């Protein structure tokens, strides 16, 4: 079943064509990878889906419903949540309060929200950090917090924007594990990532964009052999190192 | 029969809840609660032992504390810096006063009508400002105060202009918000402060409060997890404006005289903001403490140095202000909590040594 359908999406910033007639489907329960060189329009696609920008033309359907003209908070209420390329916690309040704000998306009752928050914190392994002010966390903890806050909104589709940027290899492995763990909860994920080795090992399906349009889609194992992808993004010889 | 049963049922339910609550978080044996209780009793008993001057000083402090606490909702927690809260203050003052002056309406009713007018105005402001991001709200509120000041200065046929409005004294008339001594005003101001603090506390621990805090810290992230920023800011401003206008009415009824330059003055706007920021913006008791400290500092500086070099007391007041603001985040509350933490850490260290 297709959960998110994107048809001929186009976005122009002045003279720059950021997203150019892009179409793809996201199937329920899968992890979809979205890769491409810097400036390819990946983050713009996220911003279009979540309603931060409005697209110039094209359609976005979530579970068969048009969500193109919705505001960010309405999109979140529908069941789509996103994380940011640079982690954006609410810096001056505690981890617990951060996640509470997410949990209030589905309920206005404080006790219900508290229960939900505790469950999510435990799931993300942040239970010990509940009382710490968000700005005092390390980067990986802040990333976990960002995930937790998004999960607290009960999303059906989660968009992760370059979660692994700035993490060391061990932390990348942990993030991979967390992403899989979230998928096992039945949440569909779209992952934007530059860490190709990591993304190829977790995604079920991959889409490569360059200059705002799709140049490849298919299984992750095959992408490294595609001529166009190698020219546009990966570079020669990547296939030799990608799967050792 | 059934009514009696119902009452018994409600009472039993309440008693059980109390018991459960006591066991759950043992709030009743916390030292902090006793500290607050002691301060409350002190504030209620204190005026019997103080001279008229100190009662006056405290009354003014509590009136401004109401405004500062109200500012704190939108400016402190919500991070929407308002430099125009004098507008709401003035609306409160003029609404009740004009209703009493022309129509003989009791200022008690004017108190709430003023609040409603302030809320209506803030709905208008929200629609103009809160769809935009950036400094527009600050500039808008700053300008708005001036608009109202000139409006009230020049529409002399109804506001009496710069001459100001006197509230005629009709003797001991509690129903008309008029009392013979200073004490009743003191208690009304104190109670209003406590009510505003209580409402703020309740609000901050609800969904709306969490959303207000989220918007104050990171609007983009808040919207991404389902916060309707416009609606939340609108509600926060309405509550804030409502209580600020309360402070205006209290001021008018206590002083018995208002004029546009005082109640719609930019200096009043800045004062309200300063009280909250110096005490600790975005903390529950910060604005109240800030009002205390700044008002007393002003009085002390002008009483001690006012007779000497001209303007010296302003310099000293300014110096106090700078020291507090430079000493880190969250004003006085921040200073208290940081030193408390430091003492705690020192104690813990010594504990380990022994």
XYZ file of C-alpha atoms in Angstrom:
598
model
C 0.000 0.000 0.000
C 1.229 3.426 -0.905
C 1.201 5.818 2.043
C 2.671 8.900 0.381
C 2.365 9.762 -3.275
C 4.262 12.599 -4.855
C 3.326 13.599 -8.375
C 5.159 16.098 -10.566
C 6.213 18.227 -7.632
C 7.869 21.483 -8.672
C 9.343 24.298 -6.625
C 11.142 27.350 -7.898
C 13.161 29.801 -5.797
C 13.471 32.815 -8.064
C 15.490 31.544 -11.007
C 16.551 28.311 -9.349
C 14.531 25.202 -10.039
C 14.940 23.430 -6.699
C 12.539 20.582 -7.354
C 11.720 19.735 -10.947
C 8.713 17.520 -11.714
C 9.634 14.998 -9.064
C 7.402 11.965 -8.585
C 7.797 9.021 -6.256
C 5.768 6.748 -3.995
C 6.464 5.687 -0.438
C 5.126 2.273 0.469
C 3.709 1.516 3.870
C 6.216 0.057 6.326
C 9.351 0.573 4.270
C 12.410 2.712 4.774
C 12.887 4.860 1.720
C 16.275 6.455 1.106
C 16.525 9.800 -0.603
C 20.061 10.640 -1.691
C 21.779 13.020 -4.005
C 24.473 15.708 -4.124
C 24.261 18.883 -2.056
C 21.656 21.247 -3.412
C 19.771 18.458 -5.163
C 16.559 19.511 -3.425
C 16.185 16.768 -0.833
C 15.505 19.068 2.101
C 13.240 21.178 -0.096
C 11.159 18.059 -0.773
C 10.802 17.590 2.991
C 9.836 21.229 3.416
C 7.226 20.852 0.672
C 5.742 17.710 2.191
C 5.545 19.198 5.684
C 4.069 22.461 4.457
C 6.948 24.781 5.338
C 7.055 25.882 1.694
C 4.202 25.702 -0.755
C 4.937 24.033 -4.064
C 4.454 25.755 -7.428
C 2.794 22.760 -9.042
C 2.264 19.058 -8.515
C 0.458 17.027 -5.940
C 1.212 15.439 -2.591
C -1.152 12.721 -1.410
C -0.971 11.195 2.047
C -3.120 8.079 2.301
C -5.020 9.299 -0.749
C -5.640 12.737 0.710
C -4.320 16.004 -0.682
C -2.060 17.672 1.864
C -0.412 20.226 -0.387
C -2.045 23.338 1.005
C -1.830 22.364 4.685
C 0.215 24.243 7.272
C 3.085 22.456 9.083
C 1.085 21.787 12.262
C -1.844 20.416 10.243
C 0.477 18.069 8.370
C 1.803 16.867 11.725
C -1.738 16.256 12.972
C -2.388 14.135 9.850
C 0.465 11.865 10.874
C 3.611 13.113 9.161
C 6.486 14.293 11.324
C 10.009 15.362 10.466
C 13.364 15.931 12.075
C 15.801 18.638 11.091
C 19.193 18.514 9.440
C 20.614 20.503 12.342
C 19.033 19.245 15.559
C 16.570 21.742 16.941
C 15.634 20.906 20.510
C 13.861 23.424 22.719
C 17.161 24.329 24.332
C 16.228 25.824 27.674
C 13.824 23.149 28.914
C 14.311 19.575 30.047
C 14.299 16.459 27.907
C 10.996 15.476 29.472
C 9.349 18.808 28.666
C 10.683 18.639 25.104
C 8.971 15.316 24.479
C 5.830 16.433 26.328
C 5.314 19.121 23.692
C 5.303 16.427 21.033
C 2.960 14.231 23.045
C 0.445 17.073 23.318
C -0.132 16.704 19.572
C -2.634 13.881 20.171
C -4.036 14.757 23.578
C -4.571 17.859 25.660
C -4.633 15.886 28.895
C -1.454 16.353 30.930
C -1.413 12.892 32.502
C -1.958 11.109 29.203
C 0.822 13.160 27.658
C 3.120 12.286 30.578
C 2.512 8.567 30.136
C 3.127 8.802 26.424
C 6.308 10.807 27.058
C 7.701 8.251 29.490
C 6.985 5.417 27.058
C 8.741 7.223 24.220
C 11.723 8.163 26.388
C 12.146 4.563 27.419
C 11.855 3.414 23.806
C 14.601 5.829 22.730
C 16.840 4.993 25.697
C 16.607 8.490 27.157
C 14.973 7.465 30.407
C 18.033 8.388 32.487
C 18.223 11.861 30.959
C 14.659 12.970 31.662
C 15.544 15.908 33.904
C 18.470 17.305 31.934
C 18.234 20.624 30.115
C 18.288 19.909 26.389
C 21.253 22.159 25.561
C 23.470 20.173 27.958
C 23.047 16.956 25.986
C 25.661 15.579 23.591
C 24.887 15.593 19.874
C 23.797 11.963 19.750
C 21.558 12.486 22.773
C 20.069 15.551 21.151
C 19.426 13.474 18.055
C 17.697 10.822 20.163
C 15.654 13.604 21.724
C 14.707 14.858 18.282
C 13.558 11.334 17.350
C 11.704 10.957 20.643
C 9.917 14.264 20.212
C 8.827 13.289 16.720
C 7.706 9.824 17.852
C 5.642 11.338 20.637
C 3.378 12.863 17.994
C 2.391 9.328 16.886
C 3.428 9.705 13.244
C 2.658 7.177 10.560
C 5.332 8.636 8.339
C 8.587 10.001 9.702
C 10.941 12.108 7.610
C 14.541 12.090 8.811
C 16.794 14.802 7.415
C 20.504 13.912 7.522
C 20.427 12.489 11.003
C 23.964 11.150 10.880
C 25.732 14.400 9.996
C 28.482 15.034 12.522
C 28.290 11.665 14.252
C 31.212 9.281 14.721
C 31.073 5.729 13.268
C 29.850 4.164 16.523
C 27.082 6.718 16.836
C 26.163 6.153 13.182
C 25.718 2.451 13.920
C 23.507 3.351 16.878
C 21.425 5.637 14.665
C 21.034 2.866 12.105
C 19.806 0.608 14.894
C 17.349 3.240 16.110
C 15.974 3.822 12.618
C 15.350 0.100 12.205
C 13.784 -0.018 15.655
C 11.394 2.771 14.676
C 10.531 0.935 11.440
C 9.764 -2.203 13.477
C 7.143 -0.168 15.342
C 5.279 0.035 12.056
C 6.302 3.573 11.168
C 7.192 4.332 7.563
C 10.400 6.317 7.149
C 11.904 8.539 4.508
C 15.590 9.055 5.171
C 17.810 11.706 3.626
C 21.446 10.884 4.180
C 24.960 11.505 2.877
C 26.445 8.527 4.657
C 25.978 6.198 1.681
C 27.338 3.093 3.321
C 24.950 3.465 6.235
C 21.943 4.282 4.119
C 22.456 1.390 1.731
C 22.449 -1.038 4.613
C 19.160 0.113 6.116
C 16.864 1.202 3.304
C 14.443 -1.014 1.381
C 14.239 1.247 -1.621
C 16.260 4.178 -2.825
C 15.692 7.282 -4.881
C 18.514 9.413 -6.233
C 17.844 13.032 -7.059
C 20.107 15.488 -8.809
C 19.218 19.068 -9.741
C 15.711 18.570 -8.430
C 14.729 15.606 -10.571
C 14.857 11.870 -10.072
C 17.710 10.141 -11.858
C 17.363 6.678 -10.384
C 15.076 4.555 -8.277
C 15.423 0.945 -7.286
C 16.953 -1.517 -4.887
C 19.911 -0.205 -2.860
C 22.224 -2.998 -4.048
C 21.950 -1.888 -7.647
C 22.295 1.843 -7.252
C 26.098 1.783 -6.999
C 26.372 0.307 -10.481
C 24.152 2.841 -12.188
C 26.092 5.035 -14.627
C 24.035 8.172 -14.084
C 24.255 7.958 -10.289
C 28.010 7.427 -10.387
C 28.448 10.463 -12.626
C 26.129 12.703 -10.656
C 26.900 11.762 -7.113
C 28.899 8.709 -6.078
C 31.968 9.015 -8.262
C 34.036 6.271 -9.902
C 35.046 3.249 -7.898
C 32.443 3.586 -5.179
C 30.946 0.175 -5.913
C 34.261 -1.426 -4.972
C 34.247 0.004 -1.461
C 30.532 0.109 -0.759
C 30.057 -3.599 -0.220
C 33.154 -5.167 1.155
C -31.956 12.442 50.561
C -30.256 12.272 47.202
C -28.632 15.655 47.691
C -27.231 14.535 51.019
C -25.875 11.364 49.443
C -24.290 13.371 46.676
C -22.569 15.666 49.127
C -21.231 12.735 51.131
C -20.070 11.067 47.940
C -18.254 14.188 46.747
C -16.618 14.630 50.144
C -15.447 11.014 50.307
C -14.106 11.237 46.769
C -12.239 14.415 47.617
C -10.792 12.950 50.801
C -9.594 9.840 48.959
C -7.969 11.928 46.255
C -6.188 14.013 48.874
C -4.863 10.882 50.512
C -3.679 9.412 47.232
C -2.050 12.698 46.287
C -0.282 12.860 49.627
C 1.110 9.367 49.299
C 2.082 9.867 45.683
C 4.212 12.964 45.805
C 4.504 13.817 49.482
C 4.127 17.480 48.608
C 3.080 18.393 52.120
C 6.447 17.717 53.646
C 8.456 19.750 51.171
C 10.374 22.621 52.791
C 9.685 24.869 49.784
C 5.956 24.749 50.487
C 6.522 25.934 54.054
C 8.735 28.764 52.859
C 5.968 29.992 50.574
C 3.385 29.608 53.307
C 5.546 31.648 55.677
C 5.956 34.405 53.091
C 2.205 34.501 52.437
C 1.351 34.770 56.126
C 4.005 37.443 56.512
C 2.556 39.450 53.614
C -0.951 39.211 55.040
C 0.076 40.216 58.541
C 2.838 42.676 57.697
C 0.721 45.790 56.947
C -0.489 45.916 60.538
C 3.051 46.689 61.640
C 4.088 49.006 58.858
C 3.756 52.734 58.385
C 1.549 54.206 55.675
C 4.574 54.854 53.491
C 5.642 51.234 53.376
C 2.068 50.065 52.767
C 1.911 52.465 49.841
C 5.217 51.158 48.505
C 4.066 47.546 48.763
C 0.708 48.313 47.155
C 2.450 49.921 44.176
C 4.789 46.939 43.981
C 1.896 44.498 43.819
C -0.001 46.542 41.235
C 3.050 46.556 38.969
C 3.781 42.923 39.790
C 0.405 42.049 38.244
C 1.419 43.793 35.024
C 4.912 42.265 35.052
C 3.577 38.765 35.656
C 1.081 39.261 32.831
C 3.848 40.508 30.517
C 5.802 37.403 31.443
C 3.197 35.127 29.835
C 3.745 36.453 26.333
C 7.164 38.103 26.736
C 8.896 35.700 29.092
C 7.483 32.264 28.434
C 6.356 33.020 24.890
C 9.456 34.958 23.837
C 7.307 37.564 22.056
C 8.894 40.728 23.342
C 6.190 43.312 23.882
C 7.215 46.912 24.360
C 3.632 48.090 24.453
C 2.048 46.645 27.529
C 1.288 50.164 28.707
C -1.440 50.103 26.042
C -3.323 47.401 27.920
C -2.518 49.050 31.246
C -3.939 52.347 29.992
C -7.000 50.681 28.511
C -7.741 49.123 31.881
C -7.267 52.419 33.655
C -9.305 54.507 31.202
C -12.134 52.008 30.658
C -13.046 51.733 34.311
C -12.464 55.421 34.982
C -14.484 56.694 32.021
C -17.342 54.305 32.789
C -17.432 55.577 36.353
C -16.974 59.226 35.364
C -19.683 59.394 32.710
C -22.059 56.534 33.449
C -21.473 55.912 37.142
C -20.668 52.257 36.472
C -18.887 50.564 39.342
C -15.137 50.158 38.670
C -15.523 46.524 39.708
C -17.506 46.047 36.492
C -15.095 48.366 34.678
C -12.275 46.101 35.796
C -13.668 43.225 33.737
C -14.919 45.384 30.874
C -11.421 46.856 30.590
C -10.066 43.334 30.408
C -12.492 42.512 27.618
C -11.527 45.617 25.643
C -7.844 44.663 26.051
C -8.588 41.151 24.810
C -10.435 42.477 21.753
C -7.521 44.785 20.976
C -5.019 41.959 21.344
C -7.017 39.799 18.933
C -6.594 42.599 16.396
C -2.874 42.913 17.121
C -2.433 39.156 16.769
C -4.049 39.106 13.341
C -1.730 41.849 12.180
C 1.523 40.616 13.739
C 1.566 36.920 14.423
C 1.453 35.757 10.832
C 4.881 37.326 10.472
C 8.153 36.295 12.059
C 10.842 38.599 13.304
C 10.830 41.895 15.168
C 7.487 43.152 13.838
C 5.618 42.471 17.044
C 8.070 44.543 19.095
C 7.909 47.481 16.715
C 4.155 47.247 16.406
C 3.505 47.245 20.138
C 5.976 50.084 20.652
C 4.130 52.183 18.093
C 0.719 51.204 19.381
C 1.343 52.736 22.800
C 2.224 56.041 21.166
C -0.903 55.890 19.003
C -3.044 55.458 22.092
C -1.203 58.154 24.004
C -1.829 60.721 21.264
C -5.391 59.524 20.816
C -6.165 60.051 24.473
C -4.246 63.334 24.592
C -6.175 64.818 21.692
C -9.716 63.508 22.031
C -10.302 66.002 24.803
C -14.083 65.948 24.508
C -14.159 62.514 26.097
C -10.753 61.877 27.673
C -10.140 65.411 28.975
C -6.722 65.244 27.291
C -3.535 66.074 29.149
C -5.494 67.418 32.075
C -6.132 63.810 33.051
C -9.150 62.374 34.774
C -9.913 62.593 38.453
C -11.952 59.883 40.076
C -14.342 61.628 42.373
C -14.184 60.360 45.920
C -17.578 59.264 47.224
C -16.507 58.088 50.650
C -16.470 54.566 51.942
C -18.087 52.676 49.048
C -16.688 49.148 48.654
C -19.158 48.419 45.845
C -17.621 51.330 43.941
C -14.052 50.237 44.638
C -13.469 53.049 47.110
C -12.155 52.570 50.598
C -11.177 54.970 53.362
C -7.701 53.679 54.182
C -4.795 52.177 52.273
C -5.102 48.672 53.674
C -7.966 47.379 51.473
C -6.038 48.409 48.356
C -2.995 46.575 49.645
C -4.965 43.357 50.062
C -6.711 43.692 46.703
C -3.371 44.219 44.955
C -1.792 41.332 46.851
C -4.681 38.997 46.052
C -4.687 39.972 42.390
C -0.957 39.250 42.199
C -1.478 35.839 43.761
C -4.355 35.106 41.379
C -2.274 36.038 38.337
C 0.650 33.931 39.566
C -1.730 31.034 40.194
C -3.323 31.322 36.747
C 0.117 31.521 35.139
C 1.225 28.442 37.059
C -1.870 26.491 35.979
C -1.500 27.631 32.390
C 2.198 26.826 32.106
C 1.539 23.272 33.258
C -1.148 22.721 30.642
C -0.962 22.035 26.921
C -1.244 25.728 26.113
C 1.629 26.541 28.469
C 3.918 23.923 26.996
C 3.106 25.266 23.543
C 3.816 28.847 24.599
C 7.218 27.814 25.948
C 7.942 25.813 22.781
C 7.202 28.822 20.585
C 9.442 30.995 22.730
C 12.371 28.675 22.099
C 12.057 27.443 18.534
C 9.078 28.248 16.376
C 10.076 26.071 13.414
C 10.561 22.980 15.552
C 7.320 23.660 17.434
C 5.284 23.889 14.226
C 6.825 20.664 12.965
C 5.424 18.781 15.954
C 1.924 20.134 15.711
C 1.893 23.558 17.350
C -0.427 26.080 15.729
C 1.801 29.062 16.390
C -0.741 31.734 15.484
C -3.472 30.390 17.722
C -1.164 29.802 20.661
C 0.368 33.291 20.472
C -3.092 34.808 20.178
C -4.293 33.048 23.303
C -1.151 33.970 25.222
C -1.461 37.632 24.271
C -5.145 37.694 25.224
C -4.493 36.326 28.711
C -1.556 38.669 29.119
C -3.536 41.716 27.995
C -6.486 40.816 30.191
C -4.424 40.803 33.370
C -2.368 43.841 32.402
C -5.574 45.824 32.111
C -6.453 44.630 35.632
C -3.272 46.296 36.838
C -4.354 49.484 35.040
C -7.729 49.575 36.782
C -6.137 48.868 40.162
C -3.691 51.715 39.588
C -6.447 54.152 38.633
C -8.587 53.233 41.627
C -5.674 53.495 44.000
C -4.211 56.779 42.777
C -7.597 58.375 41.890
C -6.010 60.185 38.975
C -4.822 59.141 35.519
C -3.461 60.981 32.513
C -2.325 59.710 29.112
C 1.361 60.427 29.708
C 1.513 58.127 32.730
C -0.716 55.203 31.786
C 0.073 55.171 28.061
C 3.742 56.145 28.482
C 6.551 54.288 26.768
C 8.441 54.484 30.051
C 5.675 52.437 31.672
C 5.951 49.811 28.925
C 9.679 49.602 29.480
C 9.221 49.470 33.243
C 6.817 46.518 33.001
C 9.248 44.701 30.732
C 12.212 45.499 33.009
C 10.479 44.190 36.128
C 9.930 40.843 34.438
C 13.364 40.620 32.809
C 15.309 41.651 35.915
C 13.369 39.235 38.085
C 13.649 36.440 35.569
C 11.636 36.273 32.375
C 10.015 32.907 31.832
C 10.012 31.983 35.524
C 6.932 31.885 37.733
C 8.008 34.211 40.542
C 10.637 36.198 38.636
C 8.418 39.152 37.667
C 7.114 39.543 41.220
C 10.615 39.456 42.685
C 11.875 41.775 39.966
C 9.166 44.318 40.753
C 10.062 44.142 44.431
C 13.748 44.673 43.886
C 13.523 47.392 41.259
C 10.811 49.380 43.017
C 12.672 49.247 46.316
C 15.948 50.077 44.584
C 14.323 53.119 42.940
C 12.895 54.319 46.232
C 16.097 53.677 48.118
C 18.256 55.397 45.508
C 16.079 58.495 45.324
C 15.678 58.712 49.118
C 19.392 58.305 49.800
C 20.994 60.114 46.893
C 18.134 62.247 45.624
C 19.083 65.188 47.826
C 22.725 65.184 46.719
C 23.975 65.441 43.182
C 21.131 65.885 40.731
C 20.311 62.694 38.855
C 22.711 60.619 40.934
C 19.960 58.261 42.010
C 19.188 57.467 38.385
C 22.828 56.588 37.806
C 22.841 54.283 40.811
C 19.558 52.715 39.753
C 21.001 52.134 36.290
C 24.115 50.555 37.762
C 22.008 48.103 39.807
C 20.073 47.235 36.667
C 23.209 46.603 34.633
C 24.762 44.420 37.329
C 21.681 42.209 37.553
C 21.224 41.878 33.811
C 24.935 41.151 33.183
C 25.064 38.449 35.845
C 23.551 35.876 33.524
C 20.316 34.340 32.347
C 16.953 34.587 34.039
C 17.649 37.647 36.177
C 17.331 37.405 39.949
C 15.763 33.933 39.859
C 18.775 32.812 37.820
C 21.163 34.281 40.399
C 19.296 32.513 43.207
C 19.189 29.116 41.514
C 22.824 29.274 40.409
C 24.082 30.147 43.876
C 21.829 27.484 45.380
C 23.306 24.908 43.032
C 26.823 26.083 43.873
C 26.183 25.750 47.608
C 24.695 22.309 47.032
C 27.765 21.243 45.080
C 30.107 22.584 47.773
C 28.177 20.720 50.439
C 28.280 17.526 48.390
C 32.068 17.883 47.984
C 32.649 18.361 51.703
C 30.371 15.441 52.381
C 32.535 13.213 50.229
C 35.731 14.391 51.983
C 34.402 13.441 55.382
